[in-house]
Coordinates of C-alpha atoms and ligand atoms in Angstrom, one line a residue:
M26 CA 14.8 61.8 38.2
N27 CA 12.3 63.9 39.1
T28 CA 9.3 62.9 41.4
I29 CA 5.9 64.0 41.0
T30 CA 2.4 63.7 42.9
I31 CA -0.1 62.6 40.3
I32 CA -3.1 63.0 43.1
K33 CA -3.3 66.7 42.7
L34 CA -3.8 66.2 38.9
A35 CA -6.9 64.5 38.9
D36 CA -10.2 66.7 39.5
A37 CA -11.6 66.2 43.0
T38 CA -14.4 63.8 42.2
T39 CA -12.3 61.3 40.7
A40 CA -8.9 61.9 42.4
L41 CA -6.4 59.0 41.5
V42 CA -5.6 57.3 45.0
P43 CA -2.5 54.9 45.2
N44 CA -3.5 51.5 46.0
Q45 CA -2.0 51.0 49.4
N46 CA -3.1 47.2 49.4
G47 CA -1.8 46.4 46.2
Y48 CA 1.0 44.5 44.5
L49 CA 3.9 46.5 46.1
N50 CA 2.8 46.5 49.8
Q51 CA 1.6 42.8 49.9
L52 CA 4.3 41.0 48.0
P53 CA 7.9 40.9 48.2
I54 CA 9.7 43.3 46.0
A55 CA 13.5 43.1 45.6
P56 CA 15.7 46.1 45.4
E57 CA 16.7 47.6 41.8
Q58 CA 19.3 45.6 40.1
G59 CA 20.9 44.2 37.0
P60 CA 19.7 41.2 35.3
G61 CA 19.6 38.0 36.5
P62 CA 17.4 35.3 38.9
V63 CA 15.1 37.3 41.2
K64 CA 13.5 35.5 44.0
A65 CA 10.6 38.3 44.9
M66 CA 7.6 38.7 43.0
G67 CA 9.3 41.9 41.0
A68 CA 12.1 44.5 41.3
Y69 CA 12.1 48.1 41.7
A70 CA 13.1 49.7 38.3
T71 CA 13.4 53.3 37.1
P72 CA 12.2 54.4 33.7
K73 CA 15.0 55.7 31.8
P74 CA 14.6 59.4 30.8
S75 CA 13.3 60.0 27.0
P76 CA 16.0 62.4 25.6
A77 CA 13.8 64.2 23.5
K78 CA 9.8 63.0 24.4
N79 CA 7.1 63.5 22.0
M80 CA 3.5 62.3 22.9
I81 CA 2.2 61.6 19.4
A82 CA -0.9 60.0 20.4
M83 CA -3.1 59.5 23.6
S84 CA -6.3 57.9 24.0
E85 CA -9.0 60.4 26.0
D86 CA -11.1 57.4 26.4
C87 CA -8.7 55.4 28.2
A88 CA -7.6 58.9 30.4
A89 CA -11.5 59.2 31.0
L90 CA -11.1 55.7 33.0
L91 CA -8.6 57.6 35.3
G92 CA -10.9 60.6 35.5
L93 CA -8.2 62.4 33.4
S94 CA -8.7 64.9 30.7
A95 CA -7.0 65.5 27.4
D96 CA -5.3 68.9 29.1
D97 CA -4.3 66.7 31.9
L98 CA -2.2 64.4 29.8
Q99 CA -1.0 67.4 28.2
S100 CA 0.3 68.9 31.1
D101 CA 4.1 68.9 31.8
L102 CA 3.7 66.6 34.9
W103 CA 1.9 63.8 33.1
Q104 CA 4.0 64.0 29.9
Q105 CA 7.2 63.6 32.2
L106 CA 5.8 60.7 34.1
L107 CA 4.4 59.1 30.7
S108 CA 7.8 59.6 29.1
G109 CA 9.8 58.0 31.7
N110 CA 11.4 61.5 32.7
A111 CA 9.9 61.3 36.0
S112 CA 8.2 58.9 38.6
L113 CA 5.6 59.3 41.2
K114 CA 6.6 60.4 44.7
E115 CA 3.7 58.2 46.1
Q116 CA 5.1 55.0 44.8
P117 CA 7.9 53.4 43.6
S118 CA 8.0 52.0 40.1
F119 CA 8.7 48.0 39.7
A120 CA 9.0 45.3 37.3
M121 CA 7.0 41.9 37.8
N122 CA 8.5 39.0 38.0
Y123 CA 6.8 35.6 36.4
A124 CA 7.8 32.7 34.1
G125 CA 6.2 31.0 31.3
H126 CA 5.6 28.3 28.7
Q127 CA 6.9 29.9 25.3
F128 CA 5.9 27.8 22.2
G129 CA 5.2 25.1 24.1
N130 CA 8.6 24.9 26.1
W131 CA 9.2 25.8 29.7
A132 CA 11.3 29.0 29.8
G133 CA 11.9 29.3 33.2
Q134 CA 11.8 33.1 34.7
L135 CA 11.1 35.6 32.2
G136 CA 9.5 38.7 34.0
D137 CA 8.8 42.4 32.5
G138 CA 11.9 42.9 30.6
R139 CA 10.8 46.2 29.2
A140 CA 7.6 46.9 31.0
I141 CA 7.7 49.2 34.2
V142 CA 4.6 49.6 36.4
I143 CA 4.6 53.4 37.2
A144 CA 1.4 53.8 39.2
D145 CA -1.0 51.3 40.7
V146 CA -3.9 53.4 41.9
L147 CA -7.8 53.4 42.8
A148 CA -10.2 55.7 40.5
G149 CA -13.4 55.4 42.1
S150 CA -14.2 51.9 42.9
N151 CA -11.8 50.5 40.1
K152 CA -8.3 49.4 40.2
Y153 CA -5.9 50.4 37.6
M154 CA -1.9 49.8 37.2
L155 CA -0.2 52.1 34.7
Q156 CA 2.7 50.5 33.0
L157 CA 5.4 52.1 30.8
K158 CA 6.4 49.6 27.9
G159 CA 9.8 50.1 26.6
A160 CA 11.0 52.7 29.0
G161 CA 14.5 50.8 29.7
P162 CA 16.1 47.6 31.4
T163 CA 14.8 46.2 34.5
A164 CA 16.1 42.9 36.4
F165 CA 14.3 41.1 33.9
S166 CA 15.9 42.3 30.7
R167 CA 18.3 39.0 30.2
R168 CA 20.1 39.9 26.9
G169 CA 17.2 42.8 25.8
D170 CA 17.9 46.5 25.8
G171 CA 14.5 47.0 27.5
Y172 CA 13.1 49.6 24.7
A173 CA 10.5 49.2 22.2
V174 CA 10.7 50.4 18.3
L175 CA 8.2 52.8 17.3
R176 CA 6.5 50.3 14.9
S177 CA 5.5 48.0 17.7
S178 CA 4.5 50.7 19.8
I179 CA 2.4 52.0 17.2
R180 CA 0.8 48.4 16.4
E181 CA 0.2 48.0 20.4
F182 CA -1.3 51.6 21.0
L183 CA -3.8 51.6 18.3
C184 CA -4.8 48.0 18.1
S185 CA -5.7 48.0 22.1
E186 CA -8.0 51.0 21.8
A187 CA -9.2 49.4 18.5
M188 CA -10.2 46.2 20.5
H189 CA -11.6 48.0 23.3
A190 CA -14.4 49.7 20.9
L191 CA -14.9 46.3 19.2
G192 CA -15.8 45.0 22.7
V193 CA -12.8 42.8 23.0
P194 CA -11.4 42.4 26.6
T195 CA -8.3 44.2 26.2
T196 CA -5.4 46.4 28.1
R197 CA -5.7 49.7 27.1
A198 CA -3.5 51.9 26.0
L199 CA -3.2 55.8 27.3
S200 CA -0.1 57.3 25.3
L201 CA 2.2 56.8 22.7
V202 CA 5.6 58.8 22.9
T203 CA 8.3 58.9 20.8
R204 CA 11.9 58.9 22.9
G205 CA 13.9 60.5 20.5
E206 CA 16.5 57.9 20.7
A207 CA 17.2 55.1 18.3
V208 CA 17.7 51.6 19.2
W209 CA 19.4 48.3 17.2
R210 CA 17.2 45.7 16.0
D211 CA 17.4 43.1 13.5
M212 CA 14.1 43.2 12.2
F213 CA 14.0 40.2 10.0
Y214 CA 16.4 38.4 11.8
D215 CA 18.8 38.1 8.7
G216 CA 22.0 39.5 10.3
R217 CA 21.1 43.2 9.1
P218 CA 20.5 45.3 12.4
A219 CA 19.7 48.7 11.7
L220 CA 18.8 51.6 13.9
E221 CA 14.9 52.2 14.6
P222 CA 13.4 55.1 16.6
S223 CA 12.4 54.0 19.9
A224 CA 8.8 54.7 21.7
V225 CA 7.0 54.1 25.0
V226 CA 3.4 53.0 25.5
C227 CA 1.7 53.4 28.8
R228 CA -0.8 50.6 29.0
V229 CA -3.6 50.4 31.8
A230 CA -5.2 47.5 33.0
P231 CA -6.6 46.2 36.3
S232 CA -3.0 44.5 36.9
F233 CA -0.7 42.7 34.4
I234 CA -0.9 39.4 36.4
R235 CA -0.3 36.4 33.9
F236 CA -0.4 32.7 33.9
G237 CA 3.2 32.7 34.1
H238 CA 3.2 34.4 37.9
F239 CA 1.8 31.3 39.1
E240 CA 4.0 28.8 37.1
L241 CA 7.1 30.7 38.3
L242 CA 6.2 30.0 42.0
A243 CA 5.1 26.4 41.4
S244 CA 8.5 25.9 39.5
R245 CA 10.5 26.9 42.3
G246 CA 8.8 24.8 44.9
D247 CA 7.6 27.8 46.9
K248 CA 4.2 26.5 47.9
A249 CA 3.9 29.1 50.9
Q250 CA 4.4 31.9 48.5
L251 CA 2.1 30.6 45.9
Q252 CA -0.5 30.2 48.4
A253 CA 0.0 34.0 49.6
F254 CA -0.3 35.2 45.8
I255 CA -3.4 33.1 45.2
L256 CA -5.1 34.8 48.2
F257 CA -3.7 38.1 47.4
C258 CA -5.0 37.6 43.7
V259 CA -8.6 36.9 44.7
S260 CA -8.8 39.6 47.5
E261 CA -7.7 41.9 45.2
Y262 CA -9.3 41.3 41.9
F263 CA -11.9 38.8 42.4
P264 CA -14.6 40.5 44.8
E265 CA -17.1 38.0 44.3
I266 CA -14.9 35.0 44.9
A267 CA -13.5 37.1 48.1
A268 CA -17.1 37.6 49.2
Q269 CA -17.6 33.6 49.1
Y270 CA -15.0 32.7 50.9
V271 CA -14.2 35.4 53.5
E272 CA -13.0 33.2 56.3
D273 CA -10.4 31.4 54.3
L274 CA -9.1 35.0 53.3
N275 CA -9.1 36.2 56.9
E276 CA -7.2 33.2 58.4
G277 CA -5.0 32.6 55.0
I278 CA -6.3 29.3 54.0
C279 CA -5.8 28.5 50.4
S280 CA -8.7 26.1 50.2
I281 CA -9.7 23.9 47.5
G282 CA -13.0 25.8 47.0
L283 CA -11.1 29.1 46.7
V284 CA -8.9 27.9 44.3
A285 CA -11.2 26.1 42.1
A286 CA -13.4 29.2 42.1
F287 CA -10.5 31.2 41.0
F288 CA -9.6 29.0 38.2
E289 CA -13.0 28.8 37.1
S290 CA -13.3 32.2 36.7
I291 CA -10.2 32.5 35.0
C292 CA -11.5 29.6 32.4
S293 CA -14.9 31.5 31.7
S294 CA -12.9 34.8 31.0
T295 CA -10.4 32.9 28.9
A296 CA -13.0 31.3 26.9
A297 CA -14.9 34.2 26.3
L298 CA -11.9 36.2 25.3
V299 CA -10.7 33.9 22.5
A300 CA -14.3 33.4 21.6
H301 CA -14.2 37.4 20.9
W302 CA -10.9 37.1 18.7
Q303 CA -12.4 33.9 16.6
S304 CA -15.5 36.0 15.9
I305 CA -13.6 38.9 14.6
G306 CA -10.8 37.2 12.8
F307 CA -7.9 38.2 15.5
T308 CA -4.9 36.4 15.6
H309 CA -2.7 37.1 18.6
G310 CA 0.3 35.7 17.5
V311 CA 2.2 34.8 20.4
L312 CA -0.1 33.0 23.2
N313 CA 2.8 31.7 25.2
T314 CA 1.4 31.3 28.9
D315 CA 3.4 34.8 30.1
N316 CA 1.1 36.4 27.7
M317 CA -1.9 35.2 29.3
S318 CA -3.9 37.6 31.6
I319 CA -5.9 36.2 34.9
H320 CA -8.3 39.1 33.9
G321 CA -9.3 37.3 30.5
V322 CA -8.0 40.3 28.5
T323 CA -5.9 40.5 25.4
I324 CA -2.4 41.5 26.7
D325 CA 1.2 41.8 24.7
Y326 CA 0.3 42.8 21.2
G327 CA 3.3 41.6 19.4
P328 CA 3.3 40.1 15.8
Y329 CA -0.6 40.0 15.9
G330 CA -2.9 40.0 12.9
W331 CA -6.3 40.1 11.1
L332 CA -7.2 37.5 8.8
E333 CA -7.4 38.7 5.3
P334 CA -8.6 35.4 3.8
Y335 CA -10.5 33.3 6.0
E336 CA -7.9 30.4 6.6
P337 CA -7.6 28.8 10.0
S338 CA -4.0 27.9 9.5
W339 CA -2.9 31.5 8.9
T340 CA -0.4 33.1 11.4
P341 CA 0.8 36.6 11.3
N342 CA 4.2 35.6 13.4
T343 CA 6.8 34.5 10.5
T344 CA 8.9 32.8 13.7
D345 CA 5.8 30.3 14.1
A346 CA 5.7 29.8 10.5
H347 CA 6.8 26.3 10.5
G348 CA 5.0 25.0 13.5
R349 CA 2.0 27.5 13.3
R350 CA 1.5 26.6 17.1
Y351 CA -0.3 30.0 17.4
A352 CA -2.1 30.0 14.2
F353 CA -5.7 31.5 14.1
G354 CA -7.7 28.2 14.5
Q355 CA -5.6 27.1 17.2
Q356 CA -6.1 29.9 19.6
P357 CA -9.3 28.0 21.4
K358 CA -7.0 24.6 21.8
I359 CA -4.0 26.9 22.7
C360 CA -6.0 28.7 25.5
M361 CA -7.0 25.5 27.1
W362 CA -3.3 24.2 26.8
N363 CA -2.4 27.6 28.7
L364 CA -5.2 26.8 31.1
W365 CA -4.1 23.4 31.8
Q366 CA -0.2 25.0 32.4
L367 CA -1.9 27.2 35.1
A368 CA -4.0 24.3 36.4
N369 CA -0.6 22.3 37.1
A370 CA 0.9 25.5 39.0
L371 CA -2.5 26.0 40.7
A372 CA -2.3 22.4 41.9
F373 CA 1.0 22.8 43.4
A374 CA -0.9 24.9 46.2
L375 CA -3.4 22.0 46.9
D376 CA -3.6 18.6 48.1
D377 CA -6.4 17.8 45.8
S378 CA -6.5 19.2 42.0
S379 CA -9.7 17.1 40.9
K380 CA -11.7 20.0 41.1
L381 CA -9.3 21.8 38.7
S382 CA -9.3 19.0 36.1
A383 CA -13.0 18.8 36.0
E384 CA -13.1 22.4 35.5
L385 CA -10.5 22.1 32.5
G386 CA -12.7 19.5 31.0
R387 CA -15.4 21.9 30.9
F388 CA -13.5 24.4 28.7
Q389 CA -14.4 23.1 25.3
S390 CA -18.2 23.7 26.1
K391 CA -17.9 27.0 27.6
Y392 CA -15.7 28.0 24.4
W393 CA -18.6 27.2 22.5
A394 CA -21.3 28.7 24.6
A395 CA -19.0 32.1 24.4
Y396 CA -18.2 31.7 20.7
S397 CA -22.0 30.9 19.6
K398 CA -22.9 34.3 21.6
C399 CA -20.9 36.3 19.8
M400 CA -21.8 34.8 16.5
A401 CA -25.3 34.7 16.8
P402 CA -25.6 38.6 16.6
K403 CA -23.1 38.8 13.7
L404 CA -25.6 36.5 11.9
G405 CA -28.8 37.9 12.7
V406 CA -30.3 35.4 14.9
S407 CA -31.3 34.5 18.3
S408 CA -28.9 31.3 18.6
V409 CA -26.9 29.3 16.4
S410 CA -25.7 25.5 16.9
Q411 CA -22.1 24.6 17.0
G412 CA -23.0 22.4 13.9
F413 CA -23.9 25.4 11.8
L414 CA -20.9 27.4 13.0
E415 CA -18.5 24.6 12.2
E416 CA -20.2 24.6 8.6
L417 CA -19.9 28.3 8.3
E418 CA -16.2 27.7 9.3
A419 CA -15.5 25.6 6.3
F420 CA -17.6 27.6 3.8
M421 CA -15.5 31.1 4.8
E422 CA -12.4 29.0 4.2
A423 CA -13.5 27.3 1.0
A424 CA -14.7 30.9 -0.3
K425 CA -11.4 32.5 0.8
V426 CA -13.8 35.3 1.9
D427 CA -12.3 38.5 3.8
M428 CA -14.3 37.6 7.1
T429 CA -14.7 41.3 7.9
V430 CA -16.1 42.2 4.6
F431 CA -18.0 38.9 4.4
F432 CA -19.9 39.7 7.8
R433 CA -20.3 43.3 7.0
G434 CA -22.4 43.0 4.1
L435 CA -24.4 40.1 5.2
A436 CA -27.1 42.2 6.6
Q437 CA -27.8 43.4 3.1
V438 CA -28.6 39.8 1.8
H439 CA -31.8 38.4 1.2
T440 CA -31.5 35.9 -1.7
H441 CA -29.1 33.4 -3.0
E442 CA -28.6 35.5 -6.0
E443 CA -27.5 38.6 -3.5
F444 CA -25.6 36.2 -1.4
H445 CA -23.5 34.7 -4.1
S446 CA -22.6 38.1 -5.5
H447 CA -21.7 39.1 -1.7
V448 CA -19.5 36.1 -1.6
L449 CA -17.7 36.9 -4.8
A450 CA -17.2 40.6 -3.7
S451 CA -15.7 39.4 -0.5
S452 CA -13.3 36.7 -1.6
Y453 CA -9.6 36.8 -2.3
K454 CA -10.1 33.5 -4.5
E455 CA -9.6 32.6 -8.1
P456 CA -10.9 30.7 -9.7
E457 CA -14.6 31.9 -8.4
L458 CA -16.7 29.8 -6.0
S459 CA -19.5 27.7 -7.7
A460 CA -23.0 28.6 -7.3
D461 CA -23.7 25.2 -6.3
V462 CA -21.4 25.5 -3.3
S463 CA -22.8 29.1 -2.4
Q464 CA -26.3 27.8 -2.7
A465 CA -25.7 24.7 -0.5
F466 CA -24.5 26.9 2.6
W467 CA -27.2 29.6 1.5
G468 CA -30.0 27.0 1.9
E469 CA -28.7 26.3 5.4
Y470 CA -28.1 29.8 6.4
D471 CA -31.7 30.9 5.1
A472 CA -33.3 28.0 6.8
L473 CA -31.7 29.2 10.2
L474 CA -32.9 32.7 9.5
N475 CA -36.4 31.3 8.8
Q476 CA -36.3 29.6 12.2
S477 CA -34.3 32.2 14.5
G478 CA -33.9 35.5 12.5
L479 CA -34.4 38.5 14.6
D480 CA -36.8 41.2 13.7
N481 CA -34.5 44.0 13.4
R482 CA -32.0 41.6 11.9
A483 CA -29.8 44.4 9.6
D484 CA -29.5 46.8 12.8
T485 CA -28.2 44.0 15.1
M486 CA -25.9 42.6 12.6
N487 CA -24.6 46.0 11.7
A488 CA -23.9 46.5 15.4
H489 CA -22.0 43.4 15.8
N490 CA -20.0 43.2 12.2
P491 CA -17.4 46.0 12.4
L492 CA -16.9 47.7 9.1
Y493 CA -13.5 49.0 10.1
V494 CA -10.7 46.9 11.8
L495 CA -6.9 47.7 12.2
R496 CA -5.8 45.6 8.9
N497 CA -2.7 44.5 8.9
Y498 CA -1.6 46.9 6.0
L499 CA -3.3 50.1 7.3
A500 CA -0.8 49.6 10.5
Y501 CA 2.0 49.1 8.5
Q502 CA 1.0 52.7 6.5
A503 CA 0.6 54.3 9.6
I504 CA 4.0 53.2 10.5
E505 CA 5.6 54.1 7.2
K506 CA 4.4 57.6 7.5
A507 CA 5.5 57.9 11.5
E508 CA 9.0 56.7 10.3
Q509 CA 8.9 60.1 8.7
G510 CA 7.5 62.2 11.2
D511 CA 3.9 62.4 9.9
Y512 CA 1.2 61.2 12.5
A513 CA -1.6 62.0 10.6
V514 CA -2.4 58.4 9.8
I515 CA -2.1 57.0 13.3
H516 CA -4.6 60.0 14.2
Q517 CA -7.1 59.1 11.6
L518 CA -7.1 55.5 12.3
Q519 CA -7.3 56.2 15.9
K520 CA -10.5 58.1 15.3
V521 CA -12.0 55.8 12.7
L522 CA -11.5 52.7 14.6
S523 CA -12.9 53.9 17.8
N524 CA -16.1 53.8 16.1
P525 CA -15.8 50.6 14.4
F526 CA -19.5 49.4 13.9
E527 CA -20.7 53.3 12.3
D528 CA -19.8 54.1 8.5
Q529 CA -17.7 57.1 8.6
G530 CA -17.1 57.2 5.0
Y531 CA -13.4 56.3 4.2
P532 CA -14.1 53.1 1.8
E533 CA -10.5 52.9 1.5
L534 CA -10.1 51.6 5.6
S535 CA -12.9 48.8 4.9
A536 CA -11.6 47.4 1.8
K537 CA -10.1 44.1 1.3
R538 CA -6.4 44.2 1.6
P539 CA -4.9 45.3 -1.8
D540 CA -2.4 42.8 -3.5
W541 CA 0.8 44.8 -2.9
A542 CA 0.2 44.2 0.5
A543 CA -0.2 40.4 0.4
E544 CA 3.6 39.7 0.4
T545 CA 5.0 43.2 1.9
P546 CA 7.5 42.1 5.0
G547 CA 5.6 44.0 8.1
C548 CA 2.1 44.2 6.8
S549 CA 0.6 40.4 7.3
A550 CA 4.0 38.7 8.0
L551 CA 5.7 40.2 11.3
S552 CA 8.6 38.8 13.3
C553 CA 8.9 39.1 17.1
S554 CA 11.3 41.8 16.8
S555 CA 10.1 44.9 18.7
Ligands
AMP629 P1 7.1 39.5 24.5 O1 7.5 38.7 23.3 O2 7.0 40.8 24.4 O3 6.0 38.9 25.3 O4 8.5 39.1 25.2 C1 8.8 38.1 26.0 C2 9.9 38.4 26.8 O5 10.9 39.0 26.4 C3 9.2 39.0 28.2 O6 9.8 38.7 29.5 C4 9.8 40.5 27.8 O7 10.1 41.3 29.0 C5 11.3 40.0 27.2 N1 11.7 41.3 26.0 C6 11.1 41.2 25.1 N2 11.8 42.3 24.1 C7 12.6 42.7 25.4 C8 13.7 43.7 25.4 N3 13.7 44.6 24.0 N4 14.6 44.2 26.3 C9 14.0 43.5 27.3 N5 13.2 42.6 27.4 C10 12.3 42.3 26.3
MG630 MG1 5.1 39.2 27.0

């Protein structure tokens, strides 16, 4: 494997500098090894070269975070790095160790089975890890091959950047590279495996630390390492808490106050995150505790989906079709359940966990406050009560409206008649909703508008109600074309979704889901196979 230096690639004002105090230097990392239990917080792992790399998409916006230009990314050195064909001279690459609860059950050690951190850098005052997803096996691959198929990589690449443009906290995606090698997948878990093209996405985030990191250490009874890990996270990633607890950090004391402040911050960012999801109709699909970031960002795009008819019980994940644990409407409750698991793990570092329980008790009200904050501008009002939002949800469910279409058109509605026709046009429902039902809800909304409607209501609403989201069938169409070697749809979606609130034309990209897509596997029904 070649080793390369990236520092010289960034321009002088924004040079990337290896983070000398990061995960690699402060935490135990095991040698590169085959799958099995790992005691350390990670294991060195070398990406496998891509036999015929081809960078099919990149995000200039994400590159700019790192002070890089499109030309930089297209240079041979970056192409080598982003395809797994070279690694950095300054930093060894590694996979992280963590555990987790999957579908409510304790799963033990999981770790990055197909994700390798290739750089942990400082860009100005910001910290970023660059992680290749699908670049080959690690110590945590268990029975997996360490690779990712093109279809799931396209979904992760497009959605990460689309979510960012929507204002939703998320890991970013820098590049999408096909590897030129096929891998076996049983896409529908029906005993019919087939060869599929593989790809690598380079993700970018402050870190990829998950709730499951803490669960791993608590489950092993390693109180000292758990305390050290909490102190590491606070000093590295939570500067405001670090500033408040300088003495504790200097003396290595994992105090109740520090841990409570850390947990409180994660509760707040998680409440804000799930509020964003609920406000735009995004369903993550696999909210296991190993898929929950300490930074409150959306992480691990798998069988996610966007609501079509507004249905709280809807899930895009066929593996969850029976239990519906991770259905759209369950997400706030599940995030709280996941925070409870995090609290249990953190409590192991303390003698008294009452502050953590008290904070958990505040989650619901934090969620509703965050959700109201997201919803008020969508409705064109200065504030909105929980009671009204519950009625709105019940109405959208009864009317089976497409959430995106419904909200986007709301700015143009001024009378019950207009409202009623707008609801019918947004709805997937047959037979049609009666005028009485729409009148009842319109009456409430109209009263709210009179009471707290914004002066520039239409502008605010259009700036908060996207015209374009990555509809399930749009991702499917991009994948179909890409599998035939045509990447134009990916590029078109990437461009349109980078500006989702602005009307750019393309009515076919903002319309309700067509009928053919309702039942087509791979559109709105996805397995975890990736
Ligand atoms: P995910 O559903 O992508 O969050 O993955 C759950 C766990 O399975 C994580 O520990 C992954 O690293 C691991 N995993 C998923 N797919 C693969 C694969 N193809 N090879 C190795 N590990 C995998
Ligand atoms: Mg995961």
